Structure formats: structure tokens, C-alpha cells
Amino acid sequence: MRALLLAAAAFALVGAASAQPAPNPLAAQLRAAQAELAASPHARPEHLITAVAAAEGHSEVNVTAYRAAMALGAWALDAQDFDLAHRAWASALAHAVGSSPPAVLARNRARMGEAVTQIAQYAHAPSAAARVQAYESLQQAASELYPYALQEGAAADIAPFQATYAEAIGWRDYGRAADTPRSTAPMHDLAGAIVCPTTWHGNDDIFSSLYRAFSGPPGIVVFRVLTDNSGTPTSVDVAYSQPWHMNASVALQPYGPHDFDRMERVLLRLRVEQASGAPANCVMPHVLFQALVLGGEVRSLRPMIN
């Protein structure tokens, strides 16, 4: 999954790369500082901090500066240097310009970084306005990413928009304070049609069944579920999980694959149907995402951006 999400970040910049001019001294400074961070991840990246600040307002290095700011934001979040993280995400967002699909993906990865930082910073203050802002930002990111995630369809591998959408809704549900209302805004496909809200048929308490199938520590898991025209699931994949040792594709866990196998079997026994009260003429999706927050309070899982 780590390689997949890194590929997603790279994909976000492919469209802009062709417009990037020949390397200039600022671009070289950004690349060198980012390489220094990669080589010494435990040292405070002073050169990268300076380079990202120097790139402010320089659209000619948007692609390079975006990559550098995202790397800085991820480092600062992991180090719990929240002020630096906020500045880094703001810089990344400023460099993610345009309306192309790559720009949409890049912009929402930066937006997600800022929201997850707010969740981490205010983990002990569920009523803080920042927690509400984080939920709203992640919901906005999910709404922008969702049409592209649907368009990516039923490929064997989790595609870039699907991976990023899954990460966004996982952190959205994890960080939502109890008194923050859930969004009821309709989701749309790329053609602008409303996507039908769905429900699971065949299990009165899907979440209890999934929780009982899991024996591991607190975490987040988001499944991608593909269905046929009758709503019967044809495949279930892990689109996102946190922490990494929860991921069934990573051989770091004694229990993970067994837990995911049990959870997938629960989902495969069910059927997806249109929820009651769905808008007329809505489009029934064949790609669905099921997010689960597995135990513990918000502060029990250290937020990070991949």
C-alpha cells in the first residue's frame, strides 16, 4: 500500500510535469533538500524548510515545490511539529493548481494532510472547532475524489483516486467528534448524476459482524467492494488501512490476513441495495467503499499521511 500511495502522489503531478520549465536554481535547491530529508529522516530538515518557504509564489517550480512541501508536511506531522505541518500543507496546496485530474488528486492530498494534522493536534479536544473543520475538509476531499474513484472502476489494483478517496474517508470517520453531524450531501459521478445511497441487505448489523471478525489493535480499514448488477459483491479488497501492520498485503503481522479474510467473508455474504428515500433517477454504483474505525479513542492511533 505504501508504494501504491506514493505512486498516487506521483500520478498527481504527471499532467503538470510537461509544463515545467528547465530546472532552475530554486528547483535544484528543493530537490536537494528533499533528498537530504530522505537520507536523514530523523534530523530536522532545515534546508527543506528554507527551500519550501523560498518557493512561495514561484509558479515556475509548482511541481517540484509541491513534492517538497508534501514531504515536509509528512515529516512535520510524524514529528508532531504541528505549526510546521500547517505551513507545509498550505504551501503544497498553493502549488497544486489547475482543474485537471492530476491537480484534483494533488490538491486533495494536501487538503487531507492539513485535516489529519488538525485531528492529531486536537485529539484531546473533540469539541474544538478544528475537529469540525477537519471533518468538513475531509468530506470536501471525498466529494471531489469520489467521481474519479468511480470512473477508475473495477481494475485489479486499487487505482490512485480510489486509494486517496479511501484514505480520506478513513480519516474522516476516525476523526469525527461525536457531536459533529455526519454529512448527508449527495455524491455525484463525473457526469454530474447523483449516485444512489446504498445499504447492506442480509445483515441487520453489518458493523458488529465486521468488528467481531477483527481481533487486532485500534486502526482504520477501508474496503473496496465491487458488485454485479444485482448488488452481489464480486470482490472485496483493502483500499486503505492504518497502521501499516493491519494491511493484509504487508508481511508484518501474525493475524492481519486472517482478520481481513474473515471480514471479507462477511461482506461477500451480503447484497448491496438502494437505500430507502434515495433520489429518483439516481445511479446505482458498482464500486463501493466501506470504512471501519476499529476500536479506541482518536488519540489511540497516531495520525499520519502516506
PDB file of C-alpha atoms in Angstrom:
ATOM      1  CA  MET A   1       0.000   0.000   0.000  1.00  0.00           C
ATOM      2  CA  ARG A   2       2.860   2.403   0.737  1.00  0.00           C
ATOM      3  CA  ALA A   3       4.175   2.013  -2.818  1.00  0.00           C
ATOM      4  CA  LEU A   4       0.657   2.441  -4.173  1.00  0.00           C
ATOM      5  CA  LEU A   5       0.072   5.701  -2.344  1.00  0.00           C
ATOM      6  CA  LEU A   6       3.462   7.032  -3.359  1.00  0.00           C
ATOM      7  CA  ALA A   7       2.504   6.169  -6.926  1.00  0.00           C
ATOM      8  CA  ALA A   8      -0.708   8.122  -6.406  1.00  0.00           C
ATOM      9  CA  ALA A   9       1.259  11.198  -5.409  1.00  0.00           C
ATOM     10  CA  ALA A  10       3.476  10.816  -8.472  1.00  0.00           C
ATOM     11  CA  PHE A  11       0.428  10.385 -10.704  1.00  0.00           C
ATOM     12  CA  ALA A  12      -0.917  13.662  -9.351  1.00  0.00           C
ATOM     13  CA  LEU A  13       1.974  15.517 -10.916  1.00  0.00           C
ATOM     14  CA  VAL A  14       2.305  13.818 -14.290  1.00  0.00           C
ATOM     15  CA  GLY A  15      -0.018  16.230 -16.044  1.00  0.00           C
ATOM     16  CA  ALA A  16       1.832  19.291 -14.823  1.00  0.00           C
ATOM     17  CA  ALA A  17       5.323  17.980 -15.480  1.00  0.00           C
ATOM     18  CA  SER A  18       5.228  18.721 -19.209  1.00  0.00           C
ATOM     19  CA  ALA A  19       4.647  22.400 -18.490  1.00  0.00           C
ATOM     20  CA  GLN A  20       7.584  22.638 -16.093  1.00  0.00           C
ATOM     21  CA  PRO A  21      10.463  24.752 -17.476  1.00  0.00           C
ATOM     22  CA  ALA A  22      14.091  23.719 -17.441  1.00  0.00           C
ATOM     23  CA  PRO A  23      15.480  23.255 -13.923  1.00  0.00           C
ATOM     24  CA  ASN A  24      16.400  26.499 -12.197  1.00  0.00           C
ATOM     25  CA  PRO A  25      18.405  27.098  -9.013  1.00  0.00           C
ATOM     26  CA  LEU A  26      15.284  27.102  -6.818  1.00  0.00           C
ATOM     27  CA  ALA A  27      14.095  23.779  -8.251  1.00  0.00           C
ATOM     28  CA  ALA A  28      17.550  22.320  -7.685  1.00  0.00           C
ATOM     29  CA  GLN A  29      17.505  23.619  -4.099  1.00  0.00           C
ATOM     30  CA  LEU A  30      14.132  21.976  -3.470  1.00  0.00           C
ATOM     31  CA  ARG A  31      15.226  18.640  -4.899  1.00  0.00           C
ATOM     32  CA  ALA A  32      18.492  18.645  -2.958  1.00  0.00           C
ATOM     33  CA  ALA A  33      16.734  19.498   0.304  1.00  0.00           C
ATOM     34  CA  GLN A  34      14.126  16.785  -0.220  1.00  0.00           C
ATOM     35  CA  ALA A  35      16.863  14.246  -0.967  1.00  0.00           C
ATOM     36  CA  GLU A  36      18.627  15.307   2.229  1.00  0.00           C
ATOM     37  CA  LEU A  37      15.458  14.607   4.219  1.00  0.00           C
ATOM     38  CA  ALA A  38      15.137  11.180   2.608  1.00  0.00           C
ATOM     39  CA  ALA A  39      18.738  10.382   3.528  1.00  0.00           C
ATOM     40  CA  SER A  40      18.436  11.675   7.124  1.00  0.00           C
ATOM     41  CA  PRO A  41      14.764  11.363   8.110  1.00  0.00           C
ATOM     42  CA  HIS A  42      15.409  11.783  11.842  1.00  0.00           C
ATOM     43  CA  ALA A  43      17.134  15.162  11.538  1.00  0.00           C
ATOM     44  CA  ARG A  44      15.128  18.374  11.412  1.00  0.00           C
ATOM     45  CA  PRO A  45      15.027  19.332   7.703  1.00  0.00           C
ATOM     46  CA  GLU A  46      16.154  22.945   7.991  1.00  0.00           C
ATOM     47  CA  HIS A  47      17.269  23.115   4.350  1.00  0.00           C
ATOM     48  CA  LEU A  48      13.890  21.822   3.186  1.00  0.00           C
ATOM     49  CA  ILE A  49      12.042  24.300   5.413  1.00  0.00           C
ATOM     50  CA  THR A  50      14.069  27.126   3.877  1.00  0.00           C
ATOM     51  CA  ALA A  51      13.602  25.877   0.319  1.00  0.00           C
ATOM     52  CA  VAL A  52       9.830  25.429   0.629  1.00  0.00           C
ATOM     53  CA  ALA A  53       9.498  28.935   2.072  1.00  0.00           C
ATOM     54  CA  ALA A  54      11.641  30.342  -0.742  1.00  0.00           C
ATOM     55  CA  ALA A  55       9.374  28.723  -3.350  1.00  0.00           C
ATOM     56  CA  GLU A  56       6.290  30.627  -2.191  1.00  0.00           C
ATOM     57  CA  GLY A  57       4.777  32.471  -5.139  1.00  0.00           C
ATOM     58  CA  HIS A  58       7.073  30.825  -7.700  1.00  0.00           C
ATOM     59  CA  SER A  59       4.680  29.053 -10.049  1.00  0.00           C
ATOM     60  CA  GLU A  60       7.543  28.025 -12.329  1.00  0.00           C
ATOM     61  CA  VAL A  61       8.515  25.376  -9.755  1.00  0.00           C
ATOM     62  CA  ASN A  62       4.992  24.260  -8.805  1.00  0.00           C
ATOM     63  CA  VAL A  63       5.615  20.551  -9.370  1.00  0.00           C
ATOM     64  CA  THR A  64       8.950  20.417  -7.541  1.00  0.00           C
ATOM     65  CA  ALA A  65       7.715  22.658  -4.729  1.00  0.00           C
ATOM     66  CA  TYR A  66       4.563  20.582  -4.281  1.00  0.00           C
ATOM     67  CA  ARG A  67       6.590  17.399  -3.867  1.00  0.00           C
ATOM     68  CA  ALA A  68       8.924  19.106  -1.400  1.00  0.00           C
ATOM     69  CA  ALA A  69       6.099  20.627   0.649  1.00  0.00           C
ATOM     70  CA  MET A  70       4.274  17.301   0.850  1.00  0.00           C
ATOM     71  CA  ALA A  71       7.441  15.594   2.082  1.00  0.00           C
ATOM     72  CA  LEU A  72       7.923  18.343   4.656  1.00  0.00           C
ATOM     73  CA  GLY A  73       4.310  18.099   5.821  1.00  0.00           C
ATOM     74  CA  ALA A  74       4.539  14.347   6.299  1.00  0.00           C
ATOM     75  CA  TRP A  75       7.772  14.739   8.290  1.00  0.00           C
ATOM     76  CA  ALA A  76       6.333  17.507  10.476  1.00  0.00           C
ATOM     77  CA  LEU A  77       3.149  15.551  11.189  1.00  0.00           C
ATOM     78  CA  ASP A  78       5.143  12.497  12.211  1.00  0.00           C
ATOM     79  CA  ALA A  79       7.332  14.723  14.431  1.00  0.00           C
ATOM     80  CA  GLN A  80       4.185  16.383  15.854  1.00  0.00           C
ATOM     81  CA  ASP A  81       5.529  19.790  14.838  1.00  0.00           C
ATOM     82  CA  PHE A  82       2.040  20.980  14.036  1.00  0.00           C
ATOM     83  CA  ASP A  83       2.867  24.605  13.191  1.00  0.00           C
ATOM     84  CA  LEU A  84       5.396  23.456  10.610  1.00  0.00           C
ATOM     85  CA  ALA A  85       2.953  20.872   9.269  1.00  0.00           C
ATOM     86  CA  HIS A  86       0.247  23.519   8.770  1.00  0.00           C
ATOM     87  CA  ARG A  87       2.693  25.718   6.847  1.00  0.00           C
ATOM     88  CA  ALA A  88       3.844  22.809   4.705  1.00  0.00           C
ATOM     89  CA  TRP A  89       0.337  21.707   3.740  1.00  0.00           C
ATOM     90  CA  ALA A  90      -0.602  25.308   2.909  1.00  0.00           C
ATOM     91  CA  SER A  91       2.451  25.536   0.651  1.00  0.00           C
ATOM     92  CA  ALA A  92       1.601  22.263  -1.065  1.00  0.00           C
ATOM     93  CA  LEU A  93      -1.984  23.402  -1.621  1.00  0.00           C
ATOM     94  CA  ALA A  94      -0.795  26.681  -3.136  1.00  0.00           C
ATOM     95  CA  HIS A  95       1.339  24.783  -5.661  1.00  0.00           C
ATOM     96  CA  ALA A  96      -1.426  22.294  -6.626  1.00  0.00           C
ATOM     97  CA  VAL A  97      -3.075  24.481  -9.240  1.00  0.00           C
ATOM     98  CA  GLY A  98      -5.437  23.701 -12.093  1.00  0.00           C
ATOM     99  CA  SER A  99      -8.570  21.646 -12.661  1.00  0.00           C
ATOM    100  CA  SER A 100      -7.092  18.584 -14.380  1.00  0.00           C
ATOM    101  CA  PRO A 101      -7.483  15.177 -12.692  1.00  0.00           C
ATOM    102  CA  PRO A 102      -3.815  15.205 -11.580  1.00  0.00           C
ATOM    103  CA  ALA A 103      -4.344  18.630  -9.993  1.00  0.00           C
ATOM    104  CA  VAL A 104      -7.518  17.442  -8.248  1.00  0.00           C
ATOM    105  CA  LEU A 105      -5.626  14.491  -6.783  1.00  0.00           C
ATOM    106  CA  ALA A 106      -2.663  16.634  -5.713  1.00  0.00           C
ATOM    107  CA  ARG A 107      -4.845  19.334  -4.163  1.00  0.00           C
ATOM    108  CA  ASN A 108      -6.868  16.883  -2.131  1.00  0.00           C
ATOM    109  CA  ARG A 109      -3.814  15.042  -0.828  1.00  0.00           C
ATOM    110  CA  ALA A 110      -2.601  18.388   0.551  1.00  0.00           C
ATOM    111  CA  ARG A 111      -6.045  19.144   1.959  1.00  0.00           C
ATOM    112  CA  MET A 112      -6.096  15.718   3.604  1.00  0.00           C
ATOM    113  CA  GLY A 113      -2.695  16.354   5.177  1.00  0.00           C
ATOM    114  CA  GLU A 114      -3.967  19.540   6.810  1.00  0.00           C
ATOM    115  CA  ALA A 115      -7.101  17.819   8.111  1.00  0.00           C
ATOM    116  CA  VAL A 116      -5.199  14.883   9.595  1.00  0.00           C
ATOM    117  CA  THR A 117      -2.849  17.353  11.284  1.00  0.00           C
ATOM    118  CA  GLN A 118      -5.869  19.028  12.892  1.00  0.00           C
ATOM    119  CA  ILE A 119      -7.097  15.635  14.105  1.00  0.00           C
ATOM    120  CA  ALA A 120      -3.704  14.924  15.661  1.00  0.00           C
ATOM    121  CA  GLN A 121      -3.282  18.364  17.196  1.00  0.00           C
ATOM    122  CA  TYR A 122      -6.738  18.371  18.797  1.00  0.00           C
ATOM    123  CA  ALA A 123      -7.048  14.678  19.624  1.00  0.00           C
ATOM    124  CA  HIS A 124      -7.815  15.540  23.255  1.00  0.00           C
ATOM    125  CA  ALA A 125     -10.352  18.251  22.360  1.00  0.00           C
ATOM    126  CA  PRO A 126     -13.208  16.674  20.395  1.00  0.00           C
ATOM    127  CA  SER A 127     -15.300  19.844  20.658  1.00  0.00           C
ATOM    128  CA  ALA A 128     -12.585  22.028  19.117  1.00  0.00           C
ATOM    129  CA  ALA A 129     -13.608  23.943  16.022  1.00  0.00           C
ATOM    130  CA  ALA A 130     -10.563  22.486  14.272  1.00  0.00           C
ATOM    131  CA  ARG A 131     -12.022  18.990  14.579  1.00  0.00           C
ATOM    132  CA  VAL A 132     -15.172  20.138  12.803  1.00  0.00           C
ATOM    133  CA  GLN A 133     -13.041  21.852  10.165  1.00  0.00           C
ATOM    134  CA  ALA A 134     -11.057  18.643   9.686  1.00  0.00           C
ATOM    135  CA  TYR A 135     -14.242  16.632   9.146  1.00  0.00           C
ATOM    136  CA  GLU A 136     -15.564  19.186   6.661  1.00  0.00           C
ATOM    137  CA  SER A 137     -12.238  19.292   4.790  1.00  0.00           C
ATOM    138  CA  LEU A 138     -12.088  15.516   4.515  1.00  0.00           C
ATOM    139  CA  GLN A 139     -15.712  15.417   3.376  1.00  0.00           C
ATOM    140  CA  GLN A 140     -14.909  18.024   0.721  1.00  0.00           C
ATOM    141  CA  ALA A 141     -11.899  15.994  -0.388  1.00  0.00           C
ATOM    142  CA  ALA A 142     -14.018  12.846  -0.533  1.00  0.00           C
ATOM    143  CA  SER A 143     -16.669  14.616  -2.628  1.00  0.00           C
ATOM    144  CA  GLU A 144     -14.075  15.814  -5.152  1.00  0.00           C
ATOM    145  CA  LEU A 145     -12.250  12.481  -5.336  1.00  0.00           C
ATOM    146  CA  TYR A 146     -15.304  10.207  -5.466  1.00  0.00           C
ATOM    147  CA  PRO A 147     -16.324  10.770  -9.130  1.00  0.00           C
ATOM    148  CA  TYR A 148     -12.815   9.853 -10.280  1.00  0.00           C
ATOM    149  CA  ALA A 149     -12.711   6.856  -7.936  1.00  0.00           C
ATOM    150  CA  LEU A 150     -15.921   5.599  -9.550  1.00  0.00           C
ATOM    151  CA  GLN A 151     -14.521   6.170 -13.028  1.00  0.00           C
ATOM    152  CA  GLU A 152     -11.441   4.089 -12.203  1.00  0.00           C
ATOM    153  CA  GLY A 153     -13.875   1.200 -11.850  1.00  0.00           C
ATOM    154  CA  ALA A 154     -13.031  -2.437 -11.270  1.00  0.00           C
ATOM    155  CA  ALA A 155      -9.325  -2.644 -12.074  1.00  0.00           C
ATOM    156  CA  ALA A 156      -7.492  -5.443 -10.301  1.00  0.00           C
ATOM    157  CA  ASP A 157      -5.298  -2.969  -8.431  1.00  0.00           C
ATOM    158  CA  ILE A 158      -6.631  -0.164  -6.271  1.00  0.00           C
ATOM    159  CA  ALA A 159      -6.219   2.872  -8.524  1.00  0.00           C
ATOM    160  CA  PRO A 160      -4.794   6.258  -7.386  1.00  0.00           C
ATOM    161  CA  PHE A 161      -8.088   8.094  -6.848  1.00  0.00           C
ATOM    162  CA  GLN A 162      -9.594   5.057  -5.127  1.00  0.00           C
ATOM    163  CA  ALA A 163      -6.649   4.800  -2.731  1.00  0.00           C
ATOM    164  CA  THR A 164      -6.763   8.502  -1.887  1.00  0.00           C
ATOM    165  CA  TYR A 165     -10.551   8.537  -1.525  1.00  0.00           C
ATOM    166  CA  ALA A 166     -10.347   5.547   0.821  1.00  0.00           C
ATOM    167  CA  GLU A 167      -7.671   7.271   2.909  1.00  0.00           C
ATOM    168  CA  ALA A 168      -9.804  10.427   3.117  1.00  0.00           C
ATOM    169  CA  ILE A 169     -12.968   8.687   4.311  1.00  0.00           C
ATOM    170  CA  GLY A 170     -10.994   6.524   6.727  1.00  0.00           C
ATOM    171  CA  TRP A 171      -9.517   9.558   8.490  1.00  0.00           C
ATOM    172  CA  ARG A 172     -12.831  11.421   8.192  1.00  0.00           C
ATOM    173  CA  ASP A 173     -14.659   8.711  10.113  1.00  0.00           C
ATOM    174  CA  TYR A 174     -11.791   8.204  12.565  1.00  0.00           C
ATOM    175  CA  GLY A 175     -11.504  11.888  13.442  1.00  0.00           C
ATOM    176  CA  ARG A 176     -15.199  12.793  13.566  1.00  0.00           C
ATOM    177  CA  ALA A 177     -16.196  14.021  17.016  1.00  0.00           C
ATOM    178  CA  ALA A 178     -19.366  12.500  18.454  1.00  0.00           C
ATOM    179  CA  ASP A 179     -21.249  15.806  18.216  1.00  0.00           C
ATOM    180  CA  THR A 180     -20.177  16.567  14.636  1.00  0.00           C
ATOM    181  CA  PRO A 181     -23.133  15.856  12.327  1.00  0.00           C
ATOM    182  CA  ARG A 182     -22.445  13.391   9.535  1.00  0.00           C
ATOM    183  CA  SER A 183     -22.669  14.856   6.074  1.00  0.00           C
ATOM    184  CA  THR A 184     -25.822  13.966   4.152  1.00  0.00           C
ATOM    185  CA  ALA A 185     -24.822  15.722   0.937  1.00  0.00           C
ATOM    186  CA  PRO A 186     -25.350  13.544  -2.154  1.00  0.00           C
ATOM    187  CA  MET A 187     -22.364  12.188  -4.055  1.00  0.00           C
ATOM    188  CA  HIS A 188     -22.050  12.559  -7.827  1.00  0.00           C
ATOM    189  CA  ASP A 189     -20.331  10.786 -10.689  1.00  0.00           C
ATOM    190  CA  LEU A 190     -18.224  12.583 -13.309  1.00  0.00           C
ATOM    191  CA  ALA A 191     -21.297  13.199 -15.462  1.00  0.00           C
ATOM    192  CA  GLY A 192     -22.921  15.048 -12.558  1.00  0.00           C
ATOM    193  CA  ALA A 193     -25.543  12.372 -11.845  1.00  0.00           C
ATOM    194  CA  ILE A 194     -26.441  11.704  -8.220  1.00  0.00           C
ATOM    195  CA  VAL A 195     -25.114   8.358  -7.001  1.00  0.00           C
ATOM    196  CA  CYS A 196     -27.676   6.344  -5.052  1.00  0.00           C
ATOM    197  CA  PRO A 197     -27.041   5.978  -1.323  1.00  0.00           C
ATOM    198  CA  THR A 198     -26.803   2.275  -0.556  1.00  0.00           C
ATOM    199  CA  THR A 199     -27.412  -0.121   2.285  1.00  0.00           C
ATOM    200  CA  TRP A 200     -26.385  -3.697   3.027  1.00  0.00           C
ATOM    201  CA  HIS A 201     -29.115  -6.338   2.737  1.00  0.00           C
ATOM    202  CA  GLY A 202     -28.686  -9.638   4.562  1.00  0.00           C
ATOM    203  CA  ASN A 203     -27.280  -8.476   7.890  1.00  0.00           C
ATOM    204  CA  ASP A 204     -29.075  -6.347  10.472  1.00  0.00           C
ATOM    205  CA  ASP A 205     -25.830  -5.128  11.997  1.00  0.00           C
ATOM    206  CA  ILE A 206     -23.039  -5.185   9.436  1.00  0.00           C
ATOM    207  CA  PHE A 207     -20.650  -3.232  11.637  1.00  0.00           C
ATOM    208  CA  SER A 208     -20.972  -5.578  14.617  1.00  0.00           C
ATOM    209  CA  SER A 209     -20.266  -8.542  12.366  1.00  0.00           C
ATOM    210  CA  LEU A 210     -17.182  -6.877  10.927  1.00  0.00           C
ATOM    211  CA  TYR A 211     -15.916  -5.817  14.347  1.00  0.00           C
ATOM    212  CA  ARG A 212     -16.341  -9.340  15.699  1.00  0.00           C
ATOM    213  CA  ALA A 213     -14.264 -10.646  12.789  1.00  0.00           C
ATOM    214  CA  PHE A 214     -11.338  -8.448  13.792  1.00  0.00           C
ATOM    215  CA  SER A 215      -9.026  -9.256  16.699  1.00  0.00           C
ATOM    216  CA  GLY A 216      -6.262  -6.707  16.218  1.00  0.00           C
ATOM    217  CA  PRO A 217      -5.415  -3.310  17.743  1.00  0.00           C
ATOM    218  CA  PRO A 218      -7.167   0.019  17.036  1.00  0.00           C
ATOM    219  CA  GLY A 219      -6.965   1.197  13.479  1.00  0.00           C
ATOM    220  CA  ILE A 220      -8.727   2.113  10.253  1.00  0.00           C
ATOM    221  CA  VAL A 221      -9.621  -0.149   7.368  1.00  0.00           C
ATOM    222  CA  VAL A 222     -11.451   0.790   4.171  1.00  0.00           C
ATOM    223  CA  PHE A 223     -12.651  -1.950   1.831  1.00  0.00           C
ATOM    224  CA  ARG A 224     -13.346  -1.537  -1.874  1.00  0.00           C
ATOM    225  CA  VAL A 225     -16.338  -3.682  -2.793  1.00  0.00           C
ATOM    226  CA  LEU A 226     -17.184  -4.442  -6.438  1.00  0.00           C
ATOM    227  CA  THR A 227     -20.705  -5.650  -7.227  1.00  0.00           C
ATOM    228  CA  ASP A 228     -22.609  -7.060 -10.175  1.00  0.00           C
ATOM    229  CA  ASN A 229     -25.909  -5.660 -11.469  1.00  0.00           C
ATOM    230  CA  SER A 230     -27.866  -7.479  -8.754  1.00  0.00           C
ATOM    231  CA  GLY A 231     -25.824  -5.836  -5.980  1.00  0.00           C
ATOM    232  CA  THR A 232     -23.998  -9.060  -5.118  1.00  0.00           C
ATOM    233  CA  PRO A 233     -20.343  -8.430  -4.208  1.00  0.00           C
ATOM    234  CA  THR A 234     -17.941  -9.993  -6.698  1.00  0.00           C
ATOM    235  CA  SER A 235     -14.707  -8.972  -4.962  1.00  0.00           C
ATOM    236  CA  VAL A 236     -13.527  -7.256  -1.785  1.00  0.00           C
ATOM    237  CA  ASP A 237     -10.117  -5.569  -1.490  1.00  0.00           C
ATOM    238  CA  VAL A 238      -8.406  -3.498   1.185  1.00  0.00           C
ATOM    239  CA  ALA A 239      -8.237   0.007  -0.297  1.00  0.00           C
ATOM    240  CA  TYR A 240      -6.589   1.597   2.743  1.00  0.00           C
ATOM    241  CA  SER A 241      -5.533   0.559   6.223  1.00  0.00           C
ATOM    242  CA  GLN A 242      -3.705   2.216   9.067  1.00  0.00           C
ATOM    243  CA  PRO A 243      -1.421   1.350  10.788  1.00  0.00           C
ATOM    244  CA  TRP A 244       0.618  -0.468   8.178  1.00  0.00           C
ATOM    245  CA  HIS A 245       0.732  -3.744  10.074  1.00  0.00           C
ATOM    246  CA  MET A 246      -3.028  -4.014   9.545  1.00  0.00           C
ATOM    247  CA  ASN A 247      -2.541  -4.243   5.795  1.00  0.00           C
ATOM    248  CA  ALA A 248      -3.052  -7.795   4.589  1.00  0.00           C
ATOM    249  CA  SER A 249      -0.564  -7.233   1.767  1.00  0.00           C
ATOM    250  CA  VAL A 250       2.285  -6.454   4.175  1.00  0.00           C
ATOM    251  CA  ALA A 251       4.000  -9.415   5.834  1.00  0.00           C
ATOM    252  CA  LEU A 252       4.460  -7.713   9.212  1.00  0.00           C
ATOM    253  CA  GLN A 253       1.584  -9.215  11.130  1.00  0.00           C
ATOM    254  CA  PRO A 254       0.730 -12.571  12.680  1.00  0.00           C
ATOM    255  CA  TYR A 255      -3.012 -12.016  12.474  1.00  0.00           C
ATOM    256  CA  GLY A 256      -3.814  -9.458   9.774  1.00  0.00           C
ATOM    257  CA  PRO A 257      -4.603 -11.688   6.768  1.00  0.00           C
ATOM    258  CA  HIS A 258      -6.855 -13.879   8.888  1.00  0.00           C
ATOM    259  CA  ASP A 259      -8.788 -10.877  10.175  1.00  0.00           C
ATOM    260  CA  PHE A 260      -9.207  -9.437   6.708  1.00  0.00           C
ATOM    261  CA  ASP A 261     -10.241 -12.807   5.302  1.00  0.00           C
ATOM    262  CA  ARG A 262     -12.978 -13.068   7.917  1.00  0.00           C
ATOM    263  CA  MET A 263     -14.158  -9.521   7.274  1.00  0.00           C
ATOM    264  CA  GLU A 264     -14.197 -10.085   3.529  1.00  0.00           C
ATOM    265  CA  ARG A 265     -16.295 -13.221   4.005  1.00  0.00           C
ATOM    266  CA  VAL A 266     -18.835 -11.163   5.961  1.00  0.00           C
ATOM    267  CA  LEU A 267     -19.101  -8.660   3.112  1.00  0.00           C
ATOM    268  CA  LEU A 268     -19.283 -11.301   0.388  1.00  0.00           C
ATOM    269  CA  ARG A 269     -22.338 -12.887   2.030  1.00  0.00           C
ATOM    270  CA  LEU A 270     -24.361  -9.687   1.705  1.00  0.00           C
ATOM    271  CA  ARG A 271     -26.034  -7.771  -1.082  1.00  0.00           C
ATOM    272  CA  VAL A 272     -25.969  -4.052  -1.799  1.00  0.00           C
ATOM    273  CA  GLU A 273     -29.270  -2.330  -2.462  1.00  0.00           C
ATOM    274  CA  GLN A 274     -30.543   1.201  -2.908  1.00  0.00           C
ATOM    275  CA  ALA A 275     -31.263   2.884   0.410  1.00  0.00           C
ATOM    276  CA  SER A 276     -34.818   3.921   1.198  1.00  0.00           C
ATOM    277  CA  GLY A 277     -35.502   7.527   0.292  1.00  0.00           C
ATOM    278  CA  ALA A 278     -32.863   7.581  -2.436  1.00  0.00           C
ATOM    279  CA  PRO A 279     -33.361  10.358  -5.013  1.00  0.00           C
ATOM    280  CA  ALA A 280     -35.298   9.477  -8.136  1.00  0.00           C
ATOM    281  CA  ASN A 281     -33.168   8.622 -11.172  1.00  0.00           C
ATOM    282  CA  CYS A 282     -30.015   8.219  -9.110  1.00  0.00           C
ATOM    283  CA  VAL A 283     -27.241   5.993 -10.468  1.00  0.00           C
ATOM    284  CA  MET A 284     -26.562   2.732  -8.641  1.00  0.00           C
ATOM    285  CA  PRO A 285     -22.793   2.320  -8.110  1.00  0.00           C
ATOM    286  CA  HIS A 286     -20.908  -0.911  -8.723  1.00  0.00           C
ATOM    287  CA  VAL A 287     -17.824   0.306  -6.822  1.00  0.00           C
ATOM    288  CA  LEU A 288     -18.416   0.879  -3.114  1.00  0.00           C
ATOM    289  CA  PHE A 289     -16.182   1.744  -0.175  1.00  0.00           C
ATOM    290  CA  GLN A 290     -16.818   0.532   3.375  1.00  0.00           C
ATOM    291  CA  ALA A 291     -14.839   2.349   6.077  1.00  0.00           C
ATOM    292  CA  LEU A 292     -14.394   0.963   9.589  1.00  0.00           C
ATOM    293  CA  VAL A 293     -12.849   2.538  12.671  1.00  0.00           C
ATOM    294  CA  LEU A 294     -11.655  -0.343  14.807  1.00  0.00           C
ATOM    295  CA  GLY A 295     -11.769   0.495  18.494  1.00  0.00           C
ATOM    296  CA  GLY A 296     -10.061   3.053  20.677  1.00  0.00           C
ATOM    297  CA  GLU A 297     -10.310   6.815  21.017  1.00  0.00           C
ATOM    298  CA  VAL A 298      -8.901   9.224  18.453  1.00  0.00           C
ATOM    299  CA  ARG A 299      -5.654   9.613  20.372  1.00  0.00           C
ATOM    300  CA  SER A 300      -5.087   5.837  20.357  1.00  0.00           C
ATOM    301  CA  LEU A 301      -3.902   5.904  16.729  1.00  0.00           C
ATOM    302  CA  ARG A 302      -1.102   8.214  15.707  1.00  0.00           C
ATOM    303  CA  PRO A 303      -2.263  10.101  12.623  1.00  0.00           C
ATOM    304  CA  MET A 304      -0.008  10.134   9.591  1.00  0.00           C
ATOM    305  CA  ILE A 305      -0.216  10.846   5.881  1.00  0.00           C
ATOM    306  CA  ASN A 306       1.189   8.317   3.422  1.00  0.00           C
TER     307      ASN A 306
END
